[in-house]
Each structure stands twice: as structure tokens, then as C-alpha cells.
Coordinates of C-alpha atoms in Angstrom, one line a residue:
M236 CA 0.0 0.0 0.0
P237 CA 1.5 3.4 -0.9
E238 CA 2.5 5.7 1.9
T239 CA 0.1 8.6 0.7
Q240 CA -3.1 8.7 -1.4
T241 CA -4.7 11.4 -3.4
T242 CA -7.3 11.5 -6.3
V243 CA -5.0 12.9 -9.0
L244 CA -1.3 12.9 -9.0
I245 CA 0.4 15.5 -11.3
V246 CA 4.0 14.9 -12.5
G247 CA 5.6 18.3 -13.5
A248 CA 5.0 21.7 -12.1
G249 CA 5.4 23.9 -15.3
P250 CA 2.5 25.9 -16.7
T251 CA 0.7 22.8 -17.9
G252 CA 0.7 20.9 -14.5
L253 CA 0.0 24.0 -12.6
T254 CA -3.0 24.8 -14.7
L255 CA -4.4 21.4 -14.2
A256 CA -3.7 21.4 -10.5
V257 CA -5.5 24.8 -10.1
D258 CA -8.5 23.7 -12.2
L259 CA -8.8 20.3 -10.1
A260 CA -8.3 22.1 -6.8
R261 CA -11.0 24.7 -7.4
R262 CA -13.4 21.7 -8.1
D263 CA -12.5 20.2 -4.6
I264 CA -10.6 17.2 -6.1
G265 CA -7.7 16.0 -4.1
V266 CA -4.6 16.7 -6.0
R267 CA -0.8 16.4 -5.5
I268 CA 1.8 17.9 -7.8
I269 CA 5.3 16.8 -7.8
D270 CA 8.5 18.0 -9.6
K271 CA 12.0 16.5 -9.7
S272 CA 13.6 19.9 -9.5
P273 CA 15.2 20.6 -6.1
R274 CA 14.0 24.3 -6.5
F275 CA 11.7 26.5 -8.5
P276 CA 13.3 27.4 -11.9
R277 CA 13.9 30.9 -12.8
S278 CA 13.9 30.3 -16.5
S279 CA 12.2 32.8 -18.8
R280 CA 11.8 30.3 -21.6
A281 CA 8.3 30.6 -23.1
K282 CA 7.4 34.2 -23.7
G283 CA 3.8 34.2 -22.6
P284 CA 0.1 33.1 -23.0
N285 CA -1.8 33.7 -26.3
P286 CA -5.3 35.1 -26.4
R287 CA -7.0 31.8 -25.8
S288 CA -4.7 31.0 -22.8
L289 CA -5.5 34.4 -21.4
E290 CA -9.2 33.3 -21.5
V291 CA -8.2 30.2 -19.6
L292 CA -6.3 32.1 -17.1
E293 CA -9.2 34.5 -16.5
D294 CA -11.5 31.6 -15.8
L295 CA -8.9 30.4 -13.2
G296 CA -8.9 33.9 -11.6
V297 CA -5.4 34.9 -12.3
V298 CA -5.4 37.0 -15.5
E299 CA -5.3 40.2 -13.9
R300 CA -2.2 39.3 -12.1
V301 CA -0.5 37.8 -15.3
L302 CA -1.4 41.3 -17.1
A303 CA 0.0 43.3 -14.4
A304 CA 3.2 41.2 -14.2
G305 CA 3.9 41.2 -18.0
S306 CA 3.6 43.6 -20.9
A307 CA 2.0 43.8 -24.3
P308 CA 4.2 42.5 -27.1
L309 CA 6.7 45.1 -28.3
P310 CA 7.5 46.4 -31.8
M311 CA 10.2 44.5 -33.5
R312 CA 13.3 46.5 -34.7
K313 CA 15.1 44.7 -37.4
Y314 CA 18.9 45.5 -38.2
R315 CA 21.2 44.5 -41.0
S316 CA 25.0 44.8 -40.8
G317 CA 24.3 46.6 -37.4
E318 CA 22.1 49.3 -38.9
V319 CA 18.4 49.7 -38.2
I320 CA 16.5 49.1 -41.5
A321 CA 12.8 48.4 -40.2
Q322 CA 10.5 48.6 -37.3
T323 CA 7.3 46.7 -37.2
D324 CA 4.5 46.0 -34.8
P325 CA 2.5 42.9 -35.7
F326 CA -0.3 43.9 -33.4
A327 CA -0.6 47.5 -34.2
A328 CA -4.1 47.0 -35.9
A329 CA -5.4 44.6 -33.3
R330 CA -8.2 45.7 -31.0
P331 CA -10.3 43.9 -28.5
A332 CA -13.6 42.7 -29.9
P333 CA -16.8 42.1 -28.0
D334 CA -16.5 38.3 -28.5
A335 CA -12.7 38.2 -27.9
P336 CA -11.4 40.5 -25.2
Y337 CA -7.7 39.5 -25.6
D338 CA -6.3 40.7 -29.0
R339 CA -2.8 39.8 -28.6
P340 CA -0.4 37.5 -26.6
W341 CA 1.2 38.7 -23.5
L342 CA 4.9 38.9 -22.7
I343 CA 5.8 37.4 -19.2
A344 CA 8.7 35.3 -18.0
Q345 CA 7.6 31.7 -17.5
W346 CA 8.9 31.6 -14.0
R347 CA 6.7 34.6 -13.1
L348 CA 3.7 32.9 -14.8
E349 CA 4.4 29.8 -12.7
E350 CA 4.8 31.8 -9.6
I351 CA 1.3 33.3 -10.1
L352 CA -0.1 30.0 -10.7
R353 CA 1.6 28.5 -7.6
A354 CA 0.1 31.3 -5.5
R355 CA -3.3 30.6 -6.8
L356 CA -2.9 26.8 -6.1
A357 CA -1.7 27.7 -2.6
E358 CA -5.0 29.5 -2.1
Y359 CA -6.6 26.1 -2.2
G360 CA -4.2 24.6 0.2
V361 CA -2.1 22.7 -2.4
R362 CA 1.8 23.3 -2.9
V363 CA 4.2 21.9 -5.3
E364 CA 6.4 19.1 -3.8
L365 CA 10.0 19.7 -5.0
G366 CA 12.8 17.0 -5.3
A367 CA 10.3 14.3 -6.0
E368 CA 11.5 12.3 -9.0
L369 CA 9.4 9.7 -10.5
V370 CA 11.1 6.4 -11.3
G371 CA 8.3 3.9 -11.3
L372 CA 4.7 3.7 -12.3
A373 CA 2.2 0.9 -11.8
Q374 CA -1.5 0.7 -12.2
D375 CA -4.5 -1.6 -11.9
D376 CA -8.3 -1.2 -12.6
D377 CA -8.8 1.2 -9.6
S378 CA -5.4 3.1 -8.9
V379 CA -2.1 4.3 -9.9
T380 CA 1.1 3.8 -7.7
A381 CA 4.1 6.2 -8.5
S382 CA 7.5 5.2 -7.0
L383 CA 10.0 8.1 -6.2
A384 CA 13.7 8.1 -6.2
G385 CA 15.0 7.5 -2.9
G386 CA 12.0 5.4 -1.8
G387 CA 8.5 6.4 -1.1
E388 CA 5.3 5.9 -3.0
I389 CA 2.3 7.9 -3.9
G390 CA -1.0 6.3 -4.7
A391 CA -3.7 8.1 -6.7
R392 CA -6.8 7.2 -8.6
Y393 CA -5.3 8.9 -11.7
A394 CA -2.0 10.4 -12.8
V395 CA -1.0 12.9 -15.4
G396 CA 2.4 13.5 -16.8
C397 CA 3.0 17.1 -17.4
D398 CA 6.9 16.5 -17.1
G399 CA 7.9 17.8 -20.5
G400 CA 9.6 16.6 -23.6
H401 CA 11.8 14.0 -21.8
S402 CA 8.7 12.8 -19.8
A403 CA 9.4 10.0 -17.4
V404 CA 5.8 9.3 -17.3
R405 CA 5.6 8.8 -21.1
K406 CA 8.7 6.6 -21.0
L407 CA 7.4 4.4 -18.2
L408 CA 4.2 4.0 -20.1
G409 CA 6.1 3.0 -23.2
V410 CA 4.2 5.5 -25.4
P411 CA 6.0 6.1 -28.7
F412 CA 6.9 9.7 -29.4
E413 CA 7.3 9.9 -33.3
G414 CA 8.7 12.8 -35.1
R415 CA 11.9 14.4 -36.1
T416 CA 14.8 16.5 -34.9
D417 CA 16.4 18.9 -37.3
E418 CA 20.0 19.1 -36.2
A419 CA 20.6 21.9 -38.9
Q420 CA 18.1 24.3 -37.3
A421 CA 19.6 25.2 -33.9
M422 CA 19.6 28.0 -31.6
V423 CA 21.4 29.0 -28.2
C424 CA 19.3 30.7 -25.6
G425 CA 19.7 32.2 -22.3
D426 CA 18.8 35.2 -19.8
V427 CA 21.3 37.8 -19.9
E428 CA 21.8 41.1 -18.4
A429 CA 22.4 43.9 -21.0
Q430 CA 23.3 47.6 -20.8
G431 CA 22.5 50.0 -23.7
P432 CA 19.8 48.6 -25.9
E433 CA 16.5 50.4 -25.7
R434 CA 13.9 48.3 -23.7
G435 CA 10.9 49.4 -25.5
V436 CA 11.6 47.2 -28.5
W437 CA 12.5 43.6 -29.4
H438 CA 15.8 43.9 -31.2
Q439 CA 16.5 41.5 -34.1
W440 CA 19.9 41.5 -35.8
F441 CA 19.9 39.3 -38.8
D442 CA 22.8 38.8 -41.2
E443 CA 23.3 36.3 -43.9
D444 CA 25.4 34.1 -41.7
G445 CA 23.2 34.1 -38.5
G446 CA 21.7 36.6 -36.1
V447 CA 21.1 37.7 -32.4
M448 CA 17.7 38.6 -30.8
L449 CA 17.3 40.4 -27.6
C450 CA 13.8 40.9 -25.9
P451 CA 13.5 42.6 -22.7
I452 CA 12.0 40.6 -19.8
P453 CA 9.0 42.3 -18.2
G454 CA 9.4 43.0 -14.6
T455 CA 13.2 43.3 -14.7
R456 CA 15.5 46.3 -14.9
S457 CA 18.1 45.0 -17.2
G458 CA 17.1 41.4 -18.0
W459 CA 16.7 40.1 -21.6
W460 CA 15.9 36.9 -23.4
F461 CA 18.8 36.2 -25.7
Q462 CA 18.4 34.0 -28.7
A463 CA 21.0 33.5 -31.5
A464 CA 22.2 31.1 -34.1
P465 CA 25.2 29.3 -32.5
E466 CA 28.8 29.6 -33.2
T467 CA 30.6 26.9 -34.9
D468 CA 34.1 25.6 -34.1
A469 CA 36.9 24.6 -36.6
D470 CA 35.2 21.2 -37.2
G471 CA 31.8 22.8 -37.9
R472 CA 30.3 21.7 -34.5
H473 CA 28.1 23.9 -32.6
V474 CA 29.8 25.8 -29.8
P475 CA 27.9 25.2 -26.4
P476 CA 26.2 28.3 -24.9
S477 CA 28.1 30.5 -22.5
L478 CA 28.6 34.1 -21.7
E479 CA 31.7 34.3 -23.7
S480 CA 30.0 32.9 -26.8
F481 CA 27.1 35.2 -26.4
Q482 CA 29.4 38.2 -26.2
R483 CA 31.1 37.1 -29.3
L484 CA 27.8 36.6 -31.2
F485 CA 26.5 39.9 -29.9
A486 CA 29.5 41.8 -31.0
K487 CA 29.6 40.2 -34.5
H488 CA 26.0 40.8 -35.4
T489 CA 25.3 44.2 -33.6
R490 CA 28.7 45.8 -34.1
L491 CA 28.4 46.8 -30.4
P492 CA 30.8 45.8 -27.7
G493 CA 30.4 42.4 -26.5
R494 CA 31.0 43.4 -22.9
R495 CA 27.5 45.1 -22.8
L496 CA 26.2 41.5 -22.1
S497 CA 26.8 40.1 -18.5
R498 CA 25.4 37.4 -16.3
A499 CA 24.2 34.9 -18.8
T500 CA 22.1 32.3 -16.9
L501 CA 19.6 29.5 -17.8
L502 CA 21.7 28.6 -20.8
S503 CA 20.4 26.0 -23.3
A504 CA 20.7 24.8 -26.8
Y505 CA 17.7 24.3 -28.9
R506 CA 17.2 22.3 -32.0
V507 CA 13.9 22.0 -34.0
N508 CA 12.2 19.1 -32.5
E509 CA 8.7 18.1 -33.7
R510 CA 7.2 15.0 -31.9
L511 CA 3.7 13.7 -31.1
A512 CA 2.7 10.9 -28.7
D513 CA 0.7 8.2 -30.4
R514 CA -1.7 8.3 -27.6
Y515 CA -2.6 10.5 -24.6
R516 CA -4.0 7.9 -22.2
V517 CA -2.9 4.5 -20.9
G518 CA -5.4 3.3 -18.5
R519 CA -5.6 5.7 -15.5
V520 CA -2.6 7.8 -16.7
F521 CA -2.7 10.7 -19.1
L522 CA -0.1 12.9 -20.9
A523 CA -0.4 16.6 -21.4
G524 CA 1.7 19.4 -22.7
D525 CA 5.2 18.8 -23.9
A526 CA 5.1 15.2 -22.5
A527 CA 2.5 14.7 -25.2
H528 CA 3.8 17.0 -28.1
V529 CA 6.7 19.2 -28.9
H530 CA 6.7 21.9 -31.6
A531 CA 8.9 24.2 -33.5
I532 CA 9.5 27.5 -31.5
A533 CA 7.8 29.7 -34.1
G534 CA 4.4 31.1 -33.0
G535 CA 5.0 30.3 -29.3
L536 CA 2.4 27.6 -29.3
G537 CA 4.2 24.9 -27.1
M538 CA 3.4 26.3 -23.7
N539 CA 0.0 27.5 -24.9
T540 CA -1.2 24.0 -26.2
G541 CA -0.1 22.5 -22.9
I542 CA -2.2 25.0 -20.8
Q543 CA -5.2 24.2 -23.2
D544 CA -4.7 20.5 -22.8
A545 CA -5.0 21.0 -19.0
Y546 CA -8.1 23.1 -19.5
N547 CA -9.7 20.3 -21.4
L548 CA -8.8 17.5 -19.1
G549 CA -9.5 19.2 -15.8
W550 CA -13.3 19.0 -15.9
K551 CA -13.3 15.6 -17.2
L552 CA -11.1 14.2 -14.5
A553 CA -13.1 16.0 -11.9
R554 CA -16.6 14.7 -13.1
T555 CA -15.4 11.2 -13.5
A556 CA -13.5 11.0 -10.1
T557 CA -16.6 12.2 -8.4
G558 CA -18.8 9.7 -10.0
R559 CA -20.8 12.4 -11.8
A560 CA -19.7 11.0 -15.2
A561 CA -19.1 7.7 -16.8
P562 CA -15.5 6.7 -17.3
E563 CA -16.0 7.0 -21.1
L564 CA -15.8 10.9 -20.8
L565 CA -12.0 10.5 -20.2
D566 CA -11.7 9.1 -23.7
T567 CA -12.7 12.5 -25.1
Y568 CA -9.5 14.1 -23.9
Q569 CA -7.3 12.3 -26.4
E570 CA -10.2 12.5 -29.1
E571 CA -10.2 16.3 -28.8
R572 CA -6.7 17.3 -28.0
L573 CA -4.6 15.1 -30.1
P574 CA -5.9 16.5 -33.4
I575 CA -5.2 19.9 -32.0
A576 CA -1.6 19.1 -31.4
A577 CA -1.3 17.5 -34.8
R578 CA -2.5 20.6 -36.4
T579 CA -0.3 22.9 -34.2
L580 CA 2.7 20.9 -35.4
D581 CA 1.7 21.8 -38.9
I582 CA 1.2 25.5 -38.0
T583 CA 4.5 25.8 -36.2
S584 CA 6.4 24.1 -38.9
E585 CA 4.9 26.4 -41.6
R586 CA 5.6 29.5 -39.5
L587 CA 9.2 28.4 -38.9
R588 CA 9.7 27.9 -42.7
A589 CA 8.1 31.3 -43.4
T590 CA 10.3 33.0 -40.7
L591 CA 13.5 31.5 -42.0
E592 CA 12.6 32.7 -45.5
A593 CA 11.8 36.1 -44.3
I594 CA 15.0 36.8 -42.4
K595 CA 17.1 36.1 -45.4
E596 CA 16.0 39.5 -46.7
P597 CA 16.6 42.8 -45.0
G598 CA 13.7 43.8 -43.0
G599 CA 12.6 40.4 -42.3
G600 CA 12.0 39.3 -38.8
L601 CA 10.0 37.2 -36.2
D602 CA 6.8 38.9 -37.1
S603 CA 6.5 36.4 -39.9
A604 CA 5.6 33.8 -37.2
V605 CA 2.7 35.7 -36.1
T606 CA -0.8 34.8 -37.7
P607 CA -4.3 34.6 -36.3
Q608 CA -3.7 30.8 -36.3
T609 CA -1.4 31.4 -33.4
Y610 CA -3.9 33.0 -31.2
G611 CA -5.8 29.9 -30.4
L612 CA -9.2 31.4 -30.7
G613 CA -10.2 29.2 -33.7
D614 CA -9.3 25.8 -32.1
G615 CA -12.5 23.8 -31.4
Y616 CA -13.9 20.2 -31.5
R617 CA -16.4 19.9 -34.1
W618 CA -15.5 16.4 -34.7
S619 CA -15.8 15.3 -31.1
S620 CA -18.4 12.9 -29.7
L621 CA -19.2 15.7 -27.3
A622 CA -20.3 17.8 -30.2
P623 CA -23.6 16.4 -31.6
S624 CA -25.4 18.1 -34.4
G625 CA -26.4 21.8 -33.8
A626 CA -25.6 25.1 -35.4
T627 CA -26.5 28.7 -35.8
A628 CA -25.4 31.1 -38.4
R629 CA -22.0 31.3 -36.9
L630 CA -21.3 28.5 -34.4
L631 CA -21.2 24.7 -34.6
A632 CA -21.2 22.5 -31.4
G633 CA -17.6 22.1 -30.3
D634 CA -16.6 25.5 -31.1
R635 CA -15.0 28.0 -28.6
A636 CA -17.9 29.9 -26.8
P637 CA -17.5 33.7 -27.6
D638 CA -17.7 36.4 -25.0
A639 CA -20.0 39.4 -25.2
P640 CA -20.9 42.5 -23.2
C641 CA -24.4 42.3 -21.7
A642 CA -26.1 43.8 -18.7
D643 CA -27.9 42.5 -15.7
A644 CA -31.5 42.5 -16.7
A645 CA -32.7 43.8 -13.3
T646 CA -30.1 46.4 -12.4
G647 CA -28.5 47.2 -15.8
T648 CA -25.0 46.5 -14.3
P649 CA -22.6 45.6 -17.0
R650 CA -21.8 41.9 -17.2
R651 CA -19.8 39.8 -19.7
L652 CA -20.7 36.3 -20.8
F653 CA -17.3 35.2 -19.7
E654 CA -18.4 36.4 -16.1
A655 CA -21.4 34.0 -16.4
F656 CA -19.2 31.2 -17.5
A657 CA -16.5 31.6 -14.9
G658 CA -16.2 28.6 -12.6
P659 CA -16.4 24.8 -12.6
H660 CA -20.0 24.4 -14.1
F661 CA -21.9 24.0 -17.2
T662 CA -23.7 27.1 -18.4
L663 CA -27.0 27.1 -20.4
L664 CA -27.8 30.3 -22.3
G665 CA -31.3 30.8 -23.4
F666 CA -31.7 33.5 -26.3
G667 CA -35.3 34.8 -26.3
R668 CA -38.4 34.7 -24.2
G669 CA -39.4 31.3 -25.5
T670 CA -36.5 29.7 -23.7
A671 CA -37.7 30.7 -20.3
P672 CA -39.5 27.3 -19.4
A673 CA -36.5 25.3 -20.6
L674 CA -34.1 27.4 -18.5
R675 CA -36.2 26.8 -15.4
E676 CA -36.4 23.0 -16.0
A677 CA -32.7 22.6 -16.7
A678 CA -31.7 24.6 -13.6
A679 CA -34.0 22.6 -11.3
A680 CA -32.9 19.3 -12.9
H681 CA -29.2 20.0 -12.6
A682 CA -28.9 22.2 -9.7
G683 CA -25.3 22.7 -8.6
E684 CA -24.1 21.4 -11.9
L685 CA -25.4 23.9 -14.3
R686 CA -26.2 27.7 -14.3
A687 CA -28.9 29.0 -16.6
H688 CA -29.0 32.4 -17.9
G689 CA -31.8 33.9 -20.1
V690 CA -30.6 36.5 -22.7
D691 CA -33.4 38.9 -23.4
A692 CA -35.6 36.0 -22.0
G693 CA -37.8 38.2 -19.8
D694 CA -36.4 36.8 -16.5
A695 CA -35.3 39.3 -13.8
G696 CA -32.2 37.3 -13.0
G697 CA -31.1 37.0 -16.7
L698 CA -29.0 39.1 -19.1
A699 CA -29.9 42.0 -21.4
D700 CA -28.2 41.9 -24.7
T701 CA -28.2 45.7 -24.8
G702 CA -25.9 46.1 -27.7
G703 CA -26.9 43.0 -29.7
H704 CA -23.4 41.6 -29.3
A705 CA -24.4 38.4 -27.7
R706 CA -26.7 37.4 -30.5
S707 CA -24.2 38.6 -33.1
A708 CA -21.5 36.5 -31.6
Y709 CA -23.6 33.4 -31.4
G710 CA -25.2 33.8 -34.9
I711 CA -28.6 34.1 -33.5
G712 CA -31.3 36.3 -35.0
P713 CA -33.5 38.8 -33.1
D714 CA -36.5 36.7 -33.3
Q715 CA -35.0 33.4 -32.7
D716 CA -35.3 31.4 -29.6
V717 CA -32.2 29.1 -29.1
L718 CA -30.6 27.2 -26.3
V719 CA -26.8 27.0 -26.2
L720 CA -25.1 24.7 -23.6
I721 CA -21.6 25.8 -22.8
R722 CA -19.2 23.1 -21.3
P723 CA -17.0 23.9 -18.3
D724 CA -14.1 24.5 -20.6
N725 CA -16.0 27.2 -22.4
H726 CA -16.8 25.3 -25.5
V727 CA -20.1 24.8 -27.0
G728 CA -21.6 21.6 -26.1
L729 CA -25.2 21.8 -27.6
I730 CA -27.3 24.0 -29.8
A731 CA -31.0 23.3 -29.6
P732 CA -34.4 25.0 -30.3
G733 CA -35.5 27.3 -27.5
G734 CA -38.2 25.1 -26.0
D735 CA -36.3 21.8 -26.2
H736 CA -35.3 21.4 -22.5
R737 CA -35.2 17.6 -23.1
A738 CA -32.2 18.1 -25.4
V739 CA -30.1 19.4 -22.6
A740 CA -31.0 16.5 -20.3
A741 CA -30.3 14.0 -23.2
Y742 CA -26.9 15.6 -23.9
L743 CA -25.7 15.4 -20.3
K744 CA -26.6 11.7 -20.2
G745 CA -26.1 10.7 -23.9
A746 CA -22.7 12.3 -24.1
A747 CA -21.4 10.3 -21.0
L748 CA -21.3 13.4 -18.9
E749 CA -23.7 12.2 -16.4
R750 CA -24.4 8.8 -15.0
A751 CA -27.7 7.3 -15.8

């Protein structure tokens, strides 16, 4: 018998593992999260959440802290032979929209994002357990047993590997991780202190034989992300990253003194690595984030895909673990998220190719990696077994549920749809007066599991679509009565006629969300 028991054991305390832990903890699910590192890392690494991940972080109650700790993306200043030749802002024309409040990704050091998530997790009484290295994994029909280096075991009903591209969980499960590593496409990275460069821009020096990029790290006085094509030695081998190598690369491409760089830390060498696990579940054990997929760096989708994996898995684990859903619900995690990862591999590969072509020409830069596809707002699950037929003029079941500014029908107080969705529950929107009986029936039948909100439905506790933004976002005409069921991860589960309350009950049972 393992020394300690929990409902869900999470291995790996990066953004993916922390997102999952917070989501489970707020649902009152017993969770432990372990990491083999002896201390919390100070690596900047991923540059921040994209718009869809910001929506996830809003639902988890931390987006304001993230926005305050980071900064908006900076204009990109491009150089050739040390001279400024262009400056672009790929987000200059972006504006928040009624249905999408976050119009751009956000710059924040990964260690700072992790700090914020750990603080949120601590509010639920859960803390990361450091120095706990997984070395063994066994499971039966009812539980998982994790063996730790140095002795000790942890028992759990479920386990999730969020432990990165070299995942011990994936290796112990024997899950193939197929793909490719491009040794020719390499980069050296690190956090540096630098004096001199203006901190209001992302500097990109590209020459025909390489380049250097410096992006200021928000929340620091003189910290920068350093990225460069590596030096090669006399035999053509890549020189390992070091302060001295960084200084030589900086001097070569910027034509500025290399001594302006100091204190290079968190050094790493990166090669383009594109791999995808062939399955995300083995019995009671799941894979998420880099443990399940690794991508080319272009577009910044690696960490974001992991955060969104966790958001998809959390509510499904919680409902299954508490007996409110049949075990088959857990099969939909792989069904929905593996195709997203495969698509993301294609996007990042194409964005890398476009960027490598762009920087061959003066004025080309990393803005070539930015497209609406990298925002994450178009990702949905229309193919899923949790997305039965149902559509409006703009949405299909499985799509991301849009936001919209509304008002409290009784008081006139402004209220967004995302505020109605926030929390670990299903949300039923009823557009039009004809939905009022169905809303009442659903709310009574699924009390505690579902929150029902009429939109211009004539109920005092409902919402008023004062600007017409909600109907517009959902593709519902002014005279239509329509029910829209929103899943806990803020995707559309069901679209049904306004009087069809039975469709809601049938969805919750037939889609394996609720035990018969």
C-alpha cells in the first residue's frame, strides 16, 4: 500500500501541470503535484500566453495578475549589418472585440507565470512538492502507484504526466513519441543582463550568416531574453552556450561591444524538435503538454497548447472522479486534444519555414511567425463525440464559446458572458423569451451542476443583450429562440431549439457526462 493517497497525481510543475492542478483544486478534487527539480526554476523560456490561454487564465482567476506582471508585445526592430532598417508592430491594428477580449499574446517570463499559478494553487491549500523524481509507475483497474527516487510511493486514482519533452511518465508507459529532430536548425538561448539597448523594442539583428535577438524581460530592470544562431568551431560543430560565446555573437551581429552583455544564466541549446505521442492515455494515466507533443518554437504555441490541454482534461477528470460522469468521458480528452496538437505541429512548422525565408531578406523578422492561427481562438472540437449536431449562423457544437458584453436584466449593471461562464460548471444560455421554461427546467434538474441564464428572456435574473453583441457573436437572429449549452471549458456543447429542454438532459446523459 502506498504511503500516501490522492485523487489525481500530477507529475511536473510547469504551466501545464499548474493549470491542471488549479483547475482540479477549485473543483475540490484531491490533487498532489510533484516535480523532480530541487528548487523552482527561474527560466524565462516561453514568452507568454496567447489570447486563448489568457481566457483560460481569466477563468482560473489569475489573468489580472498575469497582465500586471507582464507587458504587451513590443515592436520589432530589425537590423542588417548593425544598422536599423525596419521596425514593425505585428499587433498595431489589433483591437479587443466584443466576442474576444484579448487581442494579442502577453509577454511574461515563464517563471513569473508559474509563480502566479503556484500562488493561486496555494489559495486552495495545495503546494508543489519539489525534489520528488518519478522512477516507477504501476496501475490496476482502480489506482495508480508512483514510485519515487530514494524510496516512497504515492497512490492515486489517476495520474497525469506534465513533465516535459523528456517525460518520465511517457517513457514508463512505453508510449511512442514519433517525429523528427532537425539538427541543422539550432539556436542557443539564455537570460542575460544587458546595458545599452532600448527596452521598448524587441531587437533582431539578422545577417546572412546568423543573427542575434534580444527581447526585454518584463518586470526586470536589465534582464533580456537572448537567442542566436550558435557559433561553430573549426570542425563545424556547434559551440555550447556560454557568456563568452554570447558576447562574441552579440559583437559580431550588432557591431557593439560584447561586454555590454553580462550574467548569462539558464543557458540552453535548442534544435527544432517536432514529435507527437501516439496516444494520450494509458489506463488511468494521461499525458499533457510537452510530454505529449513538442513543436517548433515559431508562433509560441508549445506552452499554450499545454495550458489548453490541461483546461480540457481538468473538468473531465473531476466529473469522472466524483462519479458524476461515466469513465468514457475521459476518452474524449485524446479524441479532442490529439488532433489539435497535430494541427499545431503543422502550423509551427509552416511558421518556422516562413520566418527562415523572411530573415534572408533585409527587414525580415519574427513577425513572420505571427498569424491569427497562433492566437488559439479558432481551435474547437467539431469532430468530437461531445459535439452532436447543432448550429447557428456562426457557431457549430464544439466551437469556442464567444464572450459578449451584456447587462444584468434587473439592475443594468454591465456583465460579460465570460463572467457567467466563470467557474467549474456548465452554463445554459437561453436566447429569447421562448427559452424561459427550458431554462427553469434545466436549472431545477441539474442544480449545482449547471447555471442557466436567459438572454433577453424576460427573467429578472437574466441578461440583457443591450448592444446586440451576444446574438451577433452566437449567430442568433433577433426573433429566434435558441438554447446554447456551454461546457466547463467554455466550448459549445449543444445548440438546440429554445423550447427543447429535453435536449439538454439528453446531452448530459447521452454524451457520457452524467451517469444514468
